[in-house]
Short mmCIF file of C-alpha atoms and ligand atoms in Angstrom, two decimals:
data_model
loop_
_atom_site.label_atom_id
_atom_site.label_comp_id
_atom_site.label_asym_id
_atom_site.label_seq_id
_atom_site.Cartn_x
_atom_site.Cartn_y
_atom_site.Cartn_z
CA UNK A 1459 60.81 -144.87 -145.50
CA UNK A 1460 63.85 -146.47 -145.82
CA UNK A 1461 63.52 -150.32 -146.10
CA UNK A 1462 66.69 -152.67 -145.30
CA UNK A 1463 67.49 -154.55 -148.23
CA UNK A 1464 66.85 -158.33 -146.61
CA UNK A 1465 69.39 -160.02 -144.99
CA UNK A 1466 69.19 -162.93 -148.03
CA UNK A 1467 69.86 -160.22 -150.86
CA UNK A 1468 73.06 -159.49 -148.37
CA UNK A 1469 74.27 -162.47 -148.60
CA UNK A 1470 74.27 -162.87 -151.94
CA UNK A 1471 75.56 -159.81 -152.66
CA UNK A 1472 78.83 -160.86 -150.42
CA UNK A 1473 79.30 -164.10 -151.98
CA UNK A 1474 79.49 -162.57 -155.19
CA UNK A 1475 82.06 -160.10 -154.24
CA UNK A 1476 84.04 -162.83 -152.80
CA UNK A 1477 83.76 -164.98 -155.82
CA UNK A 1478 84.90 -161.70 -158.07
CA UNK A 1479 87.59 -160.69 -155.57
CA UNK A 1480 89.50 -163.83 -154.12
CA UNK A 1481 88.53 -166.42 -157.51
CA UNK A 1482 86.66 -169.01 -154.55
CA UNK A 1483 84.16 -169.83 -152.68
CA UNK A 1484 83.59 -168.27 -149.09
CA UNK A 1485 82.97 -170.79 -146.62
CA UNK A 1486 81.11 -168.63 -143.56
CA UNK A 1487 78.84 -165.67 -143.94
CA UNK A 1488 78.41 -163.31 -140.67
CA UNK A 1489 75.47 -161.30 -139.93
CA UNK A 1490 76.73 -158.37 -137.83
CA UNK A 1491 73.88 -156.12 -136.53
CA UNK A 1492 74.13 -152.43 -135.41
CA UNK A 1493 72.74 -151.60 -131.93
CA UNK A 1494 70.18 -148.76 -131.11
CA UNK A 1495 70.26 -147.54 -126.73
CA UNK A 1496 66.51 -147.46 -125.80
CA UNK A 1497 67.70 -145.15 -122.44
CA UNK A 1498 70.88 -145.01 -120.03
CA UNK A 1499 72.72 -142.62 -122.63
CA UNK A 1500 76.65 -141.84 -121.36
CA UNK A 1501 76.46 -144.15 -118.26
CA UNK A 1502 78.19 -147.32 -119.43
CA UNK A 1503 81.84 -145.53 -118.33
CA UNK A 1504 80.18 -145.08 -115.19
CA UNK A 1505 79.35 -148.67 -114.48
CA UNK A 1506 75.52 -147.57 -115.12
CA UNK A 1507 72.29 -149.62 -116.71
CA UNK A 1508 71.76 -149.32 -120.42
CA UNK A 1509 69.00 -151.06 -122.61
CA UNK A 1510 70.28 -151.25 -125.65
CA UNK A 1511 69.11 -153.66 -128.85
CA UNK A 1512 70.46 -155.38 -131.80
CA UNK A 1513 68.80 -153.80 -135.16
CA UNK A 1514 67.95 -155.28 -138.09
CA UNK A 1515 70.61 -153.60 -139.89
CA UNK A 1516 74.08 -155.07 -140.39
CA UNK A 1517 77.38 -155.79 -141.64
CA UNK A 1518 77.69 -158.67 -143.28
CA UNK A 1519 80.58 -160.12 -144.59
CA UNK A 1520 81.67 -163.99 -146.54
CA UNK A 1521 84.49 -165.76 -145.69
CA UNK A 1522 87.40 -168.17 -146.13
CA UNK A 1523 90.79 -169.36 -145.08
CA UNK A 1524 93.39 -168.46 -148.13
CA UNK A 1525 96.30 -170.57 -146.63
CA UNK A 1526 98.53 -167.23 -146.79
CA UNK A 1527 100.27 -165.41 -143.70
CA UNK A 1528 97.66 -162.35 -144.41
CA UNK A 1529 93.81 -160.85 -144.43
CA UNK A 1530 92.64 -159.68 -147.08
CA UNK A 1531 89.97 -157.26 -146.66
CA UNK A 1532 87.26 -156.26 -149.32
CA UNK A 1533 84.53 -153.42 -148.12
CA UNK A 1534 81.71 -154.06 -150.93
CA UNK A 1535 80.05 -150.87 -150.19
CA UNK A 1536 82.88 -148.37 -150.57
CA UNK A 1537 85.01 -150.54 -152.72
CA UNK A 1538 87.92 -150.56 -150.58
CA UNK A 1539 90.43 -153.77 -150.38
CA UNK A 1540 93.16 -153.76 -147.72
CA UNK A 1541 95.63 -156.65 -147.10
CA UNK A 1542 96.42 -156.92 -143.39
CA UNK A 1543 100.17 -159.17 -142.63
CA UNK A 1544 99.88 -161.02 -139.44
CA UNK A 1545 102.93 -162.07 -138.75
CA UNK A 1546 103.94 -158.19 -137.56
CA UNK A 1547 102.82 -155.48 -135.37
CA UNK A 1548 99.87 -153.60 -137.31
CA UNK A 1549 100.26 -150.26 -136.72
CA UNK A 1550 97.58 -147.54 -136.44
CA UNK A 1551 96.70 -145.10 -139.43
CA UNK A 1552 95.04 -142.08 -137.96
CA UNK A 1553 91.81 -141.82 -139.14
CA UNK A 1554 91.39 -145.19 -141.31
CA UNK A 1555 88.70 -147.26 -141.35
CA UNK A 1556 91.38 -150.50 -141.13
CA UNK A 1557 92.11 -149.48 -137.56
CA UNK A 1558 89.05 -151.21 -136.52
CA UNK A 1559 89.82 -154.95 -138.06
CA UNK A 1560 93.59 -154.25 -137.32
CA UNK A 1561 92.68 -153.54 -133.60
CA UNK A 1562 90.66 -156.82 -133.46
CA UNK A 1563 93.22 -158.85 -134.59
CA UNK A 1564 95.90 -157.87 -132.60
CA UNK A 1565 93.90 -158.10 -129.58
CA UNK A 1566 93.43 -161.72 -130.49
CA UNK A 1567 97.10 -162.65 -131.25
CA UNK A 1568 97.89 -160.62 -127.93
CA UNK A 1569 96.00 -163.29 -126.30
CA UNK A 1570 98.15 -166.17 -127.77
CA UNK A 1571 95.78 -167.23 -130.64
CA UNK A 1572 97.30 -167.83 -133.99
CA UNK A 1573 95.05 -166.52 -136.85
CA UNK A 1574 95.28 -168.28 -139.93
CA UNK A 1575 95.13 -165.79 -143.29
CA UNK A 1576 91.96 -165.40 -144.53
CA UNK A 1577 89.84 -163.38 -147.22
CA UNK A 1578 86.73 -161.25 -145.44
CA UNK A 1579 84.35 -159.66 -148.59
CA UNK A 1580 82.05 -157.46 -146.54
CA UNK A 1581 79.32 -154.83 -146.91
CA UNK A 1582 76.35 -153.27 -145.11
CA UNK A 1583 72.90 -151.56 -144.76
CA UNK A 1584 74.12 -149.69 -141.58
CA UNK A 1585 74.60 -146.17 -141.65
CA UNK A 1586 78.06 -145.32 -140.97
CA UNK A 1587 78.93 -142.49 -138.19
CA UNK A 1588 74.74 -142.23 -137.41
CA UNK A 1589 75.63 -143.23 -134.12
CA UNK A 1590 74.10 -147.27 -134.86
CA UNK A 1591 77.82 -147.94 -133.93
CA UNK A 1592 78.77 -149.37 -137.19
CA UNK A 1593 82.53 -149.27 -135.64
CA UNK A 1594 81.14 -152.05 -132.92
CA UNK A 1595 79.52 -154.11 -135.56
CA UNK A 1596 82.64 -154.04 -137.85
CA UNK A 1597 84.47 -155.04 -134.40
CA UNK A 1598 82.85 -157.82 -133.74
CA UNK A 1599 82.36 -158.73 -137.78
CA UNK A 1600 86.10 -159.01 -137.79
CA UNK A 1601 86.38 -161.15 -134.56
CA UNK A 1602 83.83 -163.80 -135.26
CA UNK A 1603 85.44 -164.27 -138.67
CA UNK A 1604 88.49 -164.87 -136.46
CA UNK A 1605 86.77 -167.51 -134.65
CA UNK A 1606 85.64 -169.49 -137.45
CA UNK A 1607 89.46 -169.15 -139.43
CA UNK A 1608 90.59 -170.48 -136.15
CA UNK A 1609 88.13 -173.02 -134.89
CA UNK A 1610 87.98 -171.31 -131.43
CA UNK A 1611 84.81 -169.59 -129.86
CA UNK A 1612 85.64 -166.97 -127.68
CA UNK A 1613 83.78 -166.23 -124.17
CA UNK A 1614 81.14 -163.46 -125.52
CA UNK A 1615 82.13 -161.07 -122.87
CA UNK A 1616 85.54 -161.95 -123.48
CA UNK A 1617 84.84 -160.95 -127.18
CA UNK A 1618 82.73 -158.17 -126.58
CA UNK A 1619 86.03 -156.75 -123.80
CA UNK A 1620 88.57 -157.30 -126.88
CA UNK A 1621 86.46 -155.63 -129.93
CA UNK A 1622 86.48 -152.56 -126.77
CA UNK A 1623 90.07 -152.35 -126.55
CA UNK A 1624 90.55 -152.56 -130.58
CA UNK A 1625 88.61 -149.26 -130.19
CA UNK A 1626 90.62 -147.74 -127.58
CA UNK A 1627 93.69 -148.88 -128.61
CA UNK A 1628 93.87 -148.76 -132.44
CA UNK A 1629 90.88 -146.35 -133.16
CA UNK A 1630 91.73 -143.74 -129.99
CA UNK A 1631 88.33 -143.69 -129.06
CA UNK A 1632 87.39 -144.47 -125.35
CA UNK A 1633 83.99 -146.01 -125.45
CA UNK A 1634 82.49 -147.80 -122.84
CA UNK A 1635 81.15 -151.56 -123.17
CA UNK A 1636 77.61 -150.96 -124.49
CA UNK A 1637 78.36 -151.11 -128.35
CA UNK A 1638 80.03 -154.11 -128.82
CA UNK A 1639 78.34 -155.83 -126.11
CA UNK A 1640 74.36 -155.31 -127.62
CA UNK A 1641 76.68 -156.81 -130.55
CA UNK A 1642 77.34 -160.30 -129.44
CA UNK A 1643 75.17 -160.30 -126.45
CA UNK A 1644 71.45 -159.46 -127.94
CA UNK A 1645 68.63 -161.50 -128.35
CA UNK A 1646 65.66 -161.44 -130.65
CA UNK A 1647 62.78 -159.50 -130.01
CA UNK A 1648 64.74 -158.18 -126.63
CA UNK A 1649 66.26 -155.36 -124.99
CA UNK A 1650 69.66 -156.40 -123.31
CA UNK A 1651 69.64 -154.74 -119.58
CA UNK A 1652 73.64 -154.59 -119.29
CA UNK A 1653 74.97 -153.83 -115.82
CA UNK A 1654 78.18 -152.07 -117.18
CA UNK A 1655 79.75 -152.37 -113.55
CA UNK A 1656 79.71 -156.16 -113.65
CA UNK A 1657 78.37 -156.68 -116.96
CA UNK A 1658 75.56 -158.96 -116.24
CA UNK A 1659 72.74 -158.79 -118.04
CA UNK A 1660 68.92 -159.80 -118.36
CA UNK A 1661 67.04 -159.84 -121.50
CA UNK A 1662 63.92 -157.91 -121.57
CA UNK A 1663 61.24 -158.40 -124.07
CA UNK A 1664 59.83 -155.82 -125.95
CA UNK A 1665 56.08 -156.80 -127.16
CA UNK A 1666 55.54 -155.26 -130.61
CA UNK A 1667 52.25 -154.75 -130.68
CA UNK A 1668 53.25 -151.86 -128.06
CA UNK A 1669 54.71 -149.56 -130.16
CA UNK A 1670 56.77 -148.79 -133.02
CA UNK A 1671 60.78 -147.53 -132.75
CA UNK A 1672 61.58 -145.20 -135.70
CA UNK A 1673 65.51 -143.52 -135.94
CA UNK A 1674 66.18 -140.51 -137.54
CA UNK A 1675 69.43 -139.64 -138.57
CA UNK A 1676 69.99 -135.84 -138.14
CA UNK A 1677 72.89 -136.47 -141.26
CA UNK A 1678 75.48 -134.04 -139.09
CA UNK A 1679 78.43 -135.10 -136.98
CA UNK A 1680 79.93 -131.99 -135.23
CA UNK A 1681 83.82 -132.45 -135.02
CA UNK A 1682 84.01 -131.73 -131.39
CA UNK A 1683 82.14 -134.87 -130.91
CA UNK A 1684 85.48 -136.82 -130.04
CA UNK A 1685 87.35 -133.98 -127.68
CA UNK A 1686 83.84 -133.63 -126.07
CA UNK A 1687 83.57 -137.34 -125.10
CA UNK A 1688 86.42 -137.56 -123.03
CA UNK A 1689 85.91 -134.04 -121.70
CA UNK A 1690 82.72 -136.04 -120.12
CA UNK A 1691 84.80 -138.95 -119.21
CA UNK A 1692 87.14 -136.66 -117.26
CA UNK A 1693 84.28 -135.23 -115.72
CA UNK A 1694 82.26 -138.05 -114.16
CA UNK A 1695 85.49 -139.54 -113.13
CA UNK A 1696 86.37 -136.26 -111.01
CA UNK A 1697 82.71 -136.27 -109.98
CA UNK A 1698 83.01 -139.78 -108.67
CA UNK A 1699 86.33 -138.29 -106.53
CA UNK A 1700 84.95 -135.43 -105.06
CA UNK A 1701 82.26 -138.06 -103.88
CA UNK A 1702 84.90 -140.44 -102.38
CA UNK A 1703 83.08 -143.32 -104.73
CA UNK A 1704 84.80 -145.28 -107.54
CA UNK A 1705 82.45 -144.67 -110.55
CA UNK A 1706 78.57 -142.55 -110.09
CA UNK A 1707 77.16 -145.81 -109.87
CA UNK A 1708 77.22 -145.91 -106.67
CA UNK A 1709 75.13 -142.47 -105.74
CA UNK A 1710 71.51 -141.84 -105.88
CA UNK A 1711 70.17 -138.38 -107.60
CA UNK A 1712 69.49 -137.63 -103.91
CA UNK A 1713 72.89 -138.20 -102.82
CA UNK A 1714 74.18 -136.06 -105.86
CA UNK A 1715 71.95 -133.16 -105.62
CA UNK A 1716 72.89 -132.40 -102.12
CA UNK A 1717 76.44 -132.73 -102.61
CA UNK A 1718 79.05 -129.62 -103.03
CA UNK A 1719 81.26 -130.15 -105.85
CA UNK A 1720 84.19 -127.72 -106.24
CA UNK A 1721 82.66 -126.92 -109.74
CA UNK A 1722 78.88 -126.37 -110.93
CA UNK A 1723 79.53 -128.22 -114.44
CA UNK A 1724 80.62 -131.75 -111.93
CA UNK A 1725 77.27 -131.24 -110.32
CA UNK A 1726 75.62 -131.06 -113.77
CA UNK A 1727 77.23 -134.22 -115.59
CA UNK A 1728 76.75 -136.39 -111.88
CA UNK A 1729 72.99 -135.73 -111.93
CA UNK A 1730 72.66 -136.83 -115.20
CA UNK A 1731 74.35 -140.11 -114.60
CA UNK A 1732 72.24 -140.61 -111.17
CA UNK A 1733 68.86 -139.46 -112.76
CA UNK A 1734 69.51 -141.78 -116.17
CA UNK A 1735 70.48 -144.32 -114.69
CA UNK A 1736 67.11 -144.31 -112.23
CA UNK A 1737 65.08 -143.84 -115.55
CA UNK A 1738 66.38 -146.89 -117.12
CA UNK A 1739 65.49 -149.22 -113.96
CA UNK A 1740 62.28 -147.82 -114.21
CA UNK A 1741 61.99 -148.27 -118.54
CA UNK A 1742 62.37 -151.71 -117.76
CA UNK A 1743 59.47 -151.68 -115.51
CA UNK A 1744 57.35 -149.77 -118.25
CA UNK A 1745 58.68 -152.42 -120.62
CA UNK A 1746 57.54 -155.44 -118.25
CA UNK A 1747 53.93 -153.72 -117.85
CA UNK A 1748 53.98 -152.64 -121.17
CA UNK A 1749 53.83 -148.66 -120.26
CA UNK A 1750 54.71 -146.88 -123.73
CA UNK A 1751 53.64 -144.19 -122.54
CA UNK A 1752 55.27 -143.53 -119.41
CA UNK A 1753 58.20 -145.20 -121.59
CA UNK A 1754 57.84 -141.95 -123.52
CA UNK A 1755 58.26 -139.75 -120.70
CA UNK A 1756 61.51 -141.26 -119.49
CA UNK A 1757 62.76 -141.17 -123.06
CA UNK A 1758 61.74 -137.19 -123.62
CA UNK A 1759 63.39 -136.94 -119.88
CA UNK A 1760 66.88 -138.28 -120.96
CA UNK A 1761 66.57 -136.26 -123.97
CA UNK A 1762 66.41 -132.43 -121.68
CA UNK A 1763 69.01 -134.27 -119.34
CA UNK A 1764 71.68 -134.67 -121.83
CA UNK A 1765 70.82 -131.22 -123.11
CA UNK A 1766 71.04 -129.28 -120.61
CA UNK A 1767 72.54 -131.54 -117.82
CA UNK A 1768 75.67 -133.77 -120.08
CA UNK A 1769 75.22 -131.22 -123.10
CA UNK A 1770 76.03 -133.20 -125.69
CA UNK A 1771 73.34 -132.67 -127.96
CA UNK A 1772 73.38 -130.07 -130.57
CA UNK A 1773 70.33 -127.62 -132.24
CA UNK A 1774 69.83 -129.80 -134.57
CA UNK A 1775 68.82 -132.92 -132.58
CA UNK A 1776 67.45 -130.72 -130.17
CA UNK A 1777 64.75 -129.46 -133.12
CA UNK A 1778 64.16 -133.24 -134.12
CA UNK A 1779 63.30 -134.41 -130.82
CA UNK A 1780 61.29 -131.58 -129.89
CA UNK A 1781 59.61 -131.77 -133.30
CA UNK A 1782 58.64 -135.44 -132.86
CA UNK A 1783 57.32 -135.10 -129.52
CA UNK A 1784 54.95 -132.16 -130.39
CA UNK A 1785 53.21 -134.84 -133.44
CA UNK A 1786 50.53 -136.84 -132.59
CA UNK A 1787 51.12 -140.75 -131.55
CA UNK A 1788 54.42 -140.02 -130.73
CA UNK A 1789 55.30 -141.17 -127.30
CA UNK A 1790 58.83 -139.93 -126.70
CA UNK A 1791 62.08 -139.32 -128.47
CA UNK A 1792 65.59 -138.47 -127.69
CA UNK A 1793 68.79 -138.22 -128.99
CA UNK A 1794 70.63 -141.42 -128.88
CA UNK A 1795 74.69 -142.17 -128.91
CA UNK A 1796 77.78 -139.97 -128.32
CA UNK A 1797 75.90 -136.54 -129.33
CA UNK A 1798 76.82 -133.30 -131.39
CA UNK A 1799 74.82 -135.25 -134.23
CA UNK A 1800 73.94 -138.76 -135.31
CA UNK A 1801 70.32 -139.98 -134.61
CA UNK A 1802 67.05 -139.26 -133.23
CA UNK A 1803 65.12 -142.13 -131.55
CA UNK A 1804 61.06 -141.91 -131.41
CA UNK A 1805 58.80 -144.33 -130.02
CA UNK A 1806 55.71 -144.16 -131.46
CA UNK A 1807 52.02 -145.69 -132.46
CA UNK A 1808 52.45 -147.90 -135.60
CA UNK A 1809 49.84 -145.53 -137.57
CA UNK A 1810 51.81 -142.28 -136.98
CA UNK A 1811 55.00 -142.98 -139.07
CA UNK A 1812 53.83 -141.93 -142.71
CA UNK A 1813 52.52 -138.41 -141.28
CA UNK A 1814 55.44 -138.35 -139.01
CA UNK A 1815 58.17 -138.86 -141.89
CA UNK A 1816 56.39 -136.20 -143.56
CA UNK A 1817 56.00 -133.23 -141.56
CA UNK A 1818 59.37 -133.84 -140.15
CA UNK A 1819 61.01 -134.20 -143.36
CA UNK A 1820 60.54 -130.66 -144.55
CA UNK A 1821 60.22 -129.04 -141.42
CA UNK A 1822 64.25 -130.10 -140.45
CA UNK A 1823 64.45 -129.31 -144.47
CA UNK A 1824 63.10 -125.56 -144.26
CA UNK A 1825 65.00 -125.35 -140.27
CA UNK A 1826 68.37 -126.44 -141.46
CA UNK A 1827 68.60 -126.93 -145.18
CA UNK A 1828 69.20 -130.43 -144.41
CA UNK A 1829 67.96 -133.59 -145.34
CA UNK A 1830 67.01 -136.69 -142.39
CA UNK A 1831 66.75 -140.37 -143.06
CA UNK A 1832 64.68 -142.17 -141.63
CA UNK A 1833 64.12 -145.74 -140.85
CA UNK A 1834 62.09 -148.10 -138.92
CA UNK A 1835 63.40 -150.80 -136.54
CA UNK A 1836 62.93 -153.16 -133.78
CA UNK A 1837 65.21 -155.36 -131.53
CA UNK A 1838 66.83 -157.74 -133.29
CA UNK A 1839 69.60 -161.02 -132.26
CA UNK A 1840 73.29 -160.30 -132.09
CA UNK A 1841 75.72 -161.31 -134.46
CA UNK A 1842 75.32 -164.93 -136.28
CA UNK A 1843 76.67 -167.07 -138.65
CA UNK A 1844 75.85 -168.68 -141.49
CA UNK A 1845 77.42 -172.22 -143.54
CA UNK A 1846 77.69 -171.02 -147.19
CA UNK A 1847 78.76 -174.16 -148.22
CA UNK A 1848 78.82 -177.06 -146.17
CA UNK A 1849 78.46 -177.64 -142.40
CA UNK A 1850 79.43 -174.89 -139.58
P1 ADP B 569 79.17 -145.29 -135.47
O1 ADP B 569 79.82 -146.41 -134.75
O2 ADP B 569 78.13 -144.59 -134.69
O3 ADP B 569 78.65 -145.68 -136.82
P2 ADP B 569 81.86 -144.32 -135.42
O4 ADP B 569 82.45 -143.00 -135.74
O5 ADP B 569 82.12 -144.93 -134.10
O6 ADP B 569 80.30 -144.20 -135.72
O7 ADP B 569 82.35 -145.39 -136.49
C1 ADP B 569 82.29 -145.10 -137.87
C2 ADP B 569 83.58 -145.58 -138.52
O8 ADP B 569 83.53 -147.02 -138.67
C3 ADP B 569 83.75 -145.05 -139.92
O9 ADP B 569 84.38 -143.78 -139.92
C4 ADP B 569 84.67 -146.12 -140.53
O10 ADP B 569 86.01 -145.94 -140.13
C5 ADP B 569 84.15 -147.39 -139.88
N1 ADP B 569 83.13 -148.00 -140.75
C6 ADP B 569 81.82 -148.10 -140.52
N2 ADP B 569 81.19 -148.72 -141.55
C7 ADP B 569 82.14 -149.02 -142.45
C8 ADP B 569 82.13 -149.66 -143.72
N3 ADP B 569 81.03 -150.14 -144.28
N4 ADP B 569 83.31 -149.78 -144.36
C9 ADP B 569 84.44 -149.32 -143.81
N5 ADP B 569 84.51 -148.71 -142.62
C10 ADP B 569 83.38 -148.56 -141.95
MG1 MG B 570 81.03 -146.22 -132.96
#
């Protein structure tokens, strides 16, 4: 299994960098977790419920103001250094990784906050692409190193809204608020029920004697993953129209499987939205009465819905999940993310992990020629920060 190297060893490891890159002492380190989606998969553009949680898996980065008119940038893990000017427009690069802090930033100076220069030494345990939105935690990485440059806390919505737009904007991709919000928003030893129409939420708390939450990253990303996405977003929002409603929220699987829609496919994509987002108001009540395994069922349900109802999954998450579910003390599992690749999530008994690793291992080996990771989690707190010398 693959173990997380501990968050202390992390730390370390940044402050050394720093030391090594930028000749000082970082000030701040930031602890900036990826996110796994227990259920509500490709309802957050439609104003639906998701449960996602923090993992305890992050980015983590040290940092200190360097009195220049610049960021420097220093990715630890792929040995990459960047220095980012703030005092012009910083324009996209289609495809690089800098879109993501470059997107943050200018959200923030957009708002009228003056960013002082600073050096950011970073690296991480998250896998990047596996669909633990390592773009999110990078996001919000970069924006609560803003905060503590500047002296400033942001609203957490507020933060959450502007490490979106970076996305949109600078990195072209359309996600909803999900990502970035189980980011800042999540608690400890919770799931974070976010209403994505008004974006309350309500933390729900996952008992861990329950059951045990193990990802498996399929290790492909289809290209069409991107296109696909918005092709979906296009969708639901026709869907919605044909329905005179603003966003699917506002229908019932009843009210969408008796409707005519000019086109089968609209009827497909609006029934998933209805039907997920009706499973995820009724995970939460399996979570509350501590119902794994009627958990299980609405997780194996979401799974055949975005096959064959969304179709965004792909034969190779398709075999994982079907795998997993056919192995004893498994519960439920389902792809989990965008689709067309990433990971597999499986809740399971505690005891049936070793076995499990094992006979899925080699049968996705012997299936596919390919090799999953896999790696145990649970739901962890949102981002946080650390003094590395000094007071806060
Ligand atoms: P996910 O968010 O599911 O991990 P995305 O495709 O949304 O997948 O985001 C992955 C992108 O985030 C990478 O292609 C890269 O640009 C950026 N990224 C993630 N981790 C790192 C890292 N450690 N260093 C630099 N860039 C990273
Ligand atoms: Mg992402």
């Amino acid at each position: 299994m693959n173990e997380p190297s501990s968050s202390d060893s992390m730390r370390e490891l940044v402050k050394q960098h720093f030391r090594q890159q930028f000749s000082a002492e970082a000030r701040w380190c930031v602890f900036s977790p990826g996110r796994i989606n227990l259920i509500g998969e490709h309802v957050d553009y439609s104003g639906g419920l998701v449960l996602p949680a923090a993992i305890d898996r992050w980015m983590v980065a040290a940092i200190g103001v360097n009195g220049r008119n610049e960021v420097r940038l220093f990715d630890a893990r792929f040995e990459l250094s960047a220095c980012l000017p703030l005092r012009v427009p910083l324009a996209v690069e289609k495809g690089s990784w800098l879109n993501y802090p470059k997107g943050v930033l200018s959200q923030i100076q957009e708002r009228g906050i003056t960013i002082p220069g600073f050096d950011l030494c970073f690296s991480s345990n998250l896998p990047t692409g596996g669909g633990l939105s390592s773009s999110a935690a990078l996001e919000v990485m970069v924006a609560t190193a803003v905060e503590l440059v500047a002296g400033i806390q942001l609203d957490p919505r507020e933060k959450a809204r502007l490490c979106q737009q970076a996305e949109h904007r600078h990195a072209g991709v359309p996600c909803g608020i999900m990502d970035q919000a189980a980011v800042v928003l999540a608690r400890e030893g919770h799931f974070l029920l976010l209403d994505c129409a008004d974006f309350s939420v309500e933390h729900v708390r996952w008992e861990s004697s329950q059951a045990e939450l193990m990802l498996i990253d399929s290790g492909v990303h289809h290209q069409l993953a991107s296109g696909e996405y918005r092709n979906r977003r296009d969708a639901v929002e026709k869907a919605a129209a044909e329905m005179g409603v603003s966003s699917l929220r506002e229908v019932t699987s009843d009210q969408v499987r008796a409707f005519a829609f000019s086109e089968a496919v609209l009827g497909r994509r609006a029934l998933h939205v209805a039907t997920e987002i009706e499973r995820t108001r009724a995970a939460v009540t399996c979570l509350v009465q501590g119902d794994c395994d009627h958990l299980g069922k609405l997780i194996q349900q979401s799974h055949h819905s975005l096959r064959y109802g969304f179709e965004v999954s792909c034969p190779e998450l398709d075999f994982l999940a079907s795998c997993c579910n056919a192995q004893p003390g498994v519960m439920g599992s389902r792809m989990m993310g965008g689709g067309f690749g990433g990971s597999v999530l499986v809740l399971l008994e505690r005891a049936a992990a070793p076995a499990l690793q094992s006979v899925i291992e080699l049968a996705y080996r012997e299936q596919f020629g390919l090799k999953a990771s896999f790696l145990m989690t649970r739901p962890s707190g949102g981002v946080r920060v650390e003094a590395c010398c000094g007071s806060l």
